[in-house]
mmCIF file of C-alpha atoms in Angstrom:
data_model
loop_
_atom_site.group_PDB
_atom_site.id
_atom_site.type_symbol
_atom_site.label_atom_id
_atom_site.label_comp_id
_atom_site.label_asym_id
_atom_site.label_seq_id
_atom_site.Cartn_x
_atom_site.Cartn_y
_atom_site.Cartn_z
ATOM 1 C CA UNK A 164 -23.664 5.422 -15.784
ATOM 2 C CA UNK A 165 -21.199 8.020 -16.748
ATOM 3 C CA UNK A 166 -17.502 7.147 -16.989
ATOM 4 C CA UNK A 167 -15.040 9.557 -15.412
ATOM 5 C CA UNK A 168 -12.436 8.651 -18.065
ATOM 6 C CA UNK A 169 -12.626 8.979 -21.802
ATOM 7 C CA UNK A 170 -10.549 6.006 -23.017
ATOM 8 C CA UNK A 171 -9.331 2.632 -21.740
ATOM 9 C CA UNK A 172 -5.737 4.075 -21.681
ATOM 10 C CA UNK A 173 -6.884 6.751 -19.128
ATOM 11 C CA UNK A 174 -8.586 4.124 -17.036
ATOM 12 C CA UNK A 175 -5.304 2.109 -16.844
ATOM 13 C CA UNK A 176 -3.294 5.221 -16.033
ATOM 14 C CA UNK A 177 -5.630 6.491 -13.272
ATOM 15 C CA UNK A 178 -6.828 3.304 -11.586
ATOM 16 C CA UNK A 179 -4.310 0.543 -12.258
ATOM 17 C CA UNK A 180 -0.699 0.128 -11.265
ATOM 18 C CA UNK A 181 1.947 -2.532 -10.552
ATOM 19 C CA UNK A 182 1.829 -3.533 -6.922
ATOM 20 C CA UNK A 183 4.997 -2.922 -4.979
ATOM 21 C CA UNK A 184 4.356 -5.986 -2.857
ATOM 22 C CA UNK A 185 3.247 -8.778 -5.266
ATOM 23 C CA UNK A 186 4.388 -7.287 -8.500
ATOM 24 C CA UNK A 187 0.989 -7.830 -10.290
ATOM 25 C CA UNK A 188 -0.870 -5.104 -12.214
ATOM 26 C CA UNK A 189 -4.008 -4.443 -10.236
ATOM 27 C CA UNK A 190 -6.355 -1.784 -9.084
ATOM 28 C CA UNK A 191 -4.696 0.817 -6.719
ATOM 29 C CA UNK A 192 -5.716 0.411 -3.104
ATOM 30 C CA UNK A 193 -3.359 2.945 -1.665
ATOM 31 C CA UNK A 194 0.103 4.468 -1.788
ATOM 32 C CA UNK A 195 2.834 3.363 0.591
ATOM 33 C CA UNK A 196 6.367 4.763 0.809
ATOM 34 C CA UNK A 197 7.593 1.965 -1.440
ATOM 35 C CA UNK A 198 4.920 2.538 -4.157
ATOM 36 C CA UNK A 199 1.301 1.601 -5.051
ATOM 37 C CA UNK A 200 -0.141 -1.416 -3.298
ATOM 38 C CA UNK A 201 -3.174 -3.599 -4.373
ATOM 39 C CA UNK A 202 -6.142 -4.382 -2.059
ATOM 40 C CA UNK A 203 -5.022 -8.016 -1.511
ATOM 41 C CA UNK A 204 -1.608 -6.965 -0.204
ATOM 42 C CA UNK A 205 -3.019 -4.067 1.748
ATOM 43 C CA UNK A 206 -5.466 -6.248 3.538
ATOM 44 C CA UNK A 207 -2.851 -8.944 4.202
ATOM 45 C CA UNK A 208 -0.419 -6.317 5.627
ATOM 46 C CA UNK A 209 -2.824 -4.809 8.071
ATOM 47 C CA UNK A 210 -3.913 -8.161 9.341
ATOM 48 C CA UNK A 211 -0.274 -8.957 10.225
ATOM 49 C CA UNK A 212 0.457 -7.985 13.849
ATOM 50 C CA UNK A 213 3.548 -8.391 15.878
ATOM 51 C CA UNK A 214 6.209 -6.675 17.940
ATOM 52 C CA UNK A 215 8.387 -4.237 16.045
ATOM 53 C CA UNK A 216 12.062 -5.053 16.488
ATOM 54 C CA UNK A 217 12.955 -1.313 16.319
ATOM 55 C CA UNK A 218 10.565 0.237 18.957
ATOM 56 C CA UNK A 219 9.242 -2.894 20.737
ATOM 57 C CA UNK A 220 5.640 -1.780 20.200
ATOM 58 C CA UNK A 221 2.927 -4.373 19.374
ATOM 59 C CA UNK A 222 1.115 -3.009 16.228
ATOM 60 C CA UNK A 223 0.128 -3.819 12.646
ATOM 61 C CA UNK A 224 3.064 -4.411 10.394
ATOM 62 C CA UNK A 225 3.526 -3.794 6.713
ATOM 63 C CA UNK A 226 6.305 -6.345 6.745
ATOM 64 C CA UNK A 227 9.068 -3.881 7.703
ATOM 65 C CA UNK A 228 10.587 -2.557 10.901
ATOM 66 C CA UNK A 229 11.112 0.977 12.209
ATOM 67 C CA UNK A 230 14.684 1.112 10.848
ATOM 68 C CA UNK A 231 13.296 0.531 7.310
ATOM 69 C CA UNK A 232 10.778 3.374 7.527
ATOM 70 C CA UNK A 233 11.530 6.244 9.913
ATOM 71 C CA UNK A 234 7.882 7.306 10.214
ATOM 72 C CA UNK A 235 7.148 4.046 12.054
ATOM 73 C CA UNK A 236 9.580 5.011 14.836
ATOM 74 C CA UNK A 237 7.340 7.945 15.713
ATOM 75 C CA UNK A 238 4.736 5.536 17.032
ATOM 76 C CA UNK A 239 6.723 4.977 20.258
ATOM 77 C CA UNK A 240 8.358 7.641 22.407
ATOM 78 C CA UNK A 241 11.038 5.126 23.320
ATOM 79 C CA UNK A 242 11.943 4.486 19.644
ATOM 80 C CA UNK A 243 15.665 4.917 18.788
#
C-alpha cells in the first residue's frame, strides 16, 4: 500500500486537526463555519433534530440557531 504522504508530520497536517466542538485532536470529518469537526461530533450533530428558534423549521441542528449562522436562515423563506 502506498502512502500519500511522505512523513508523519505531513499526515498530522493533512488529516488531523483539533475539533471545534470537543477540542480533541482527531481525524478531520469536515469543515464547518466554526472550524474542523471530528466524526463523533459530526455524527452527533446531524442526529440532533428540533425546531430552529430563528426560522421555526424542523430540521437537523448543529447546535446553533439561524441567528448564529446566517446560511441556516436561507432554509426557510419565512426566516427573518
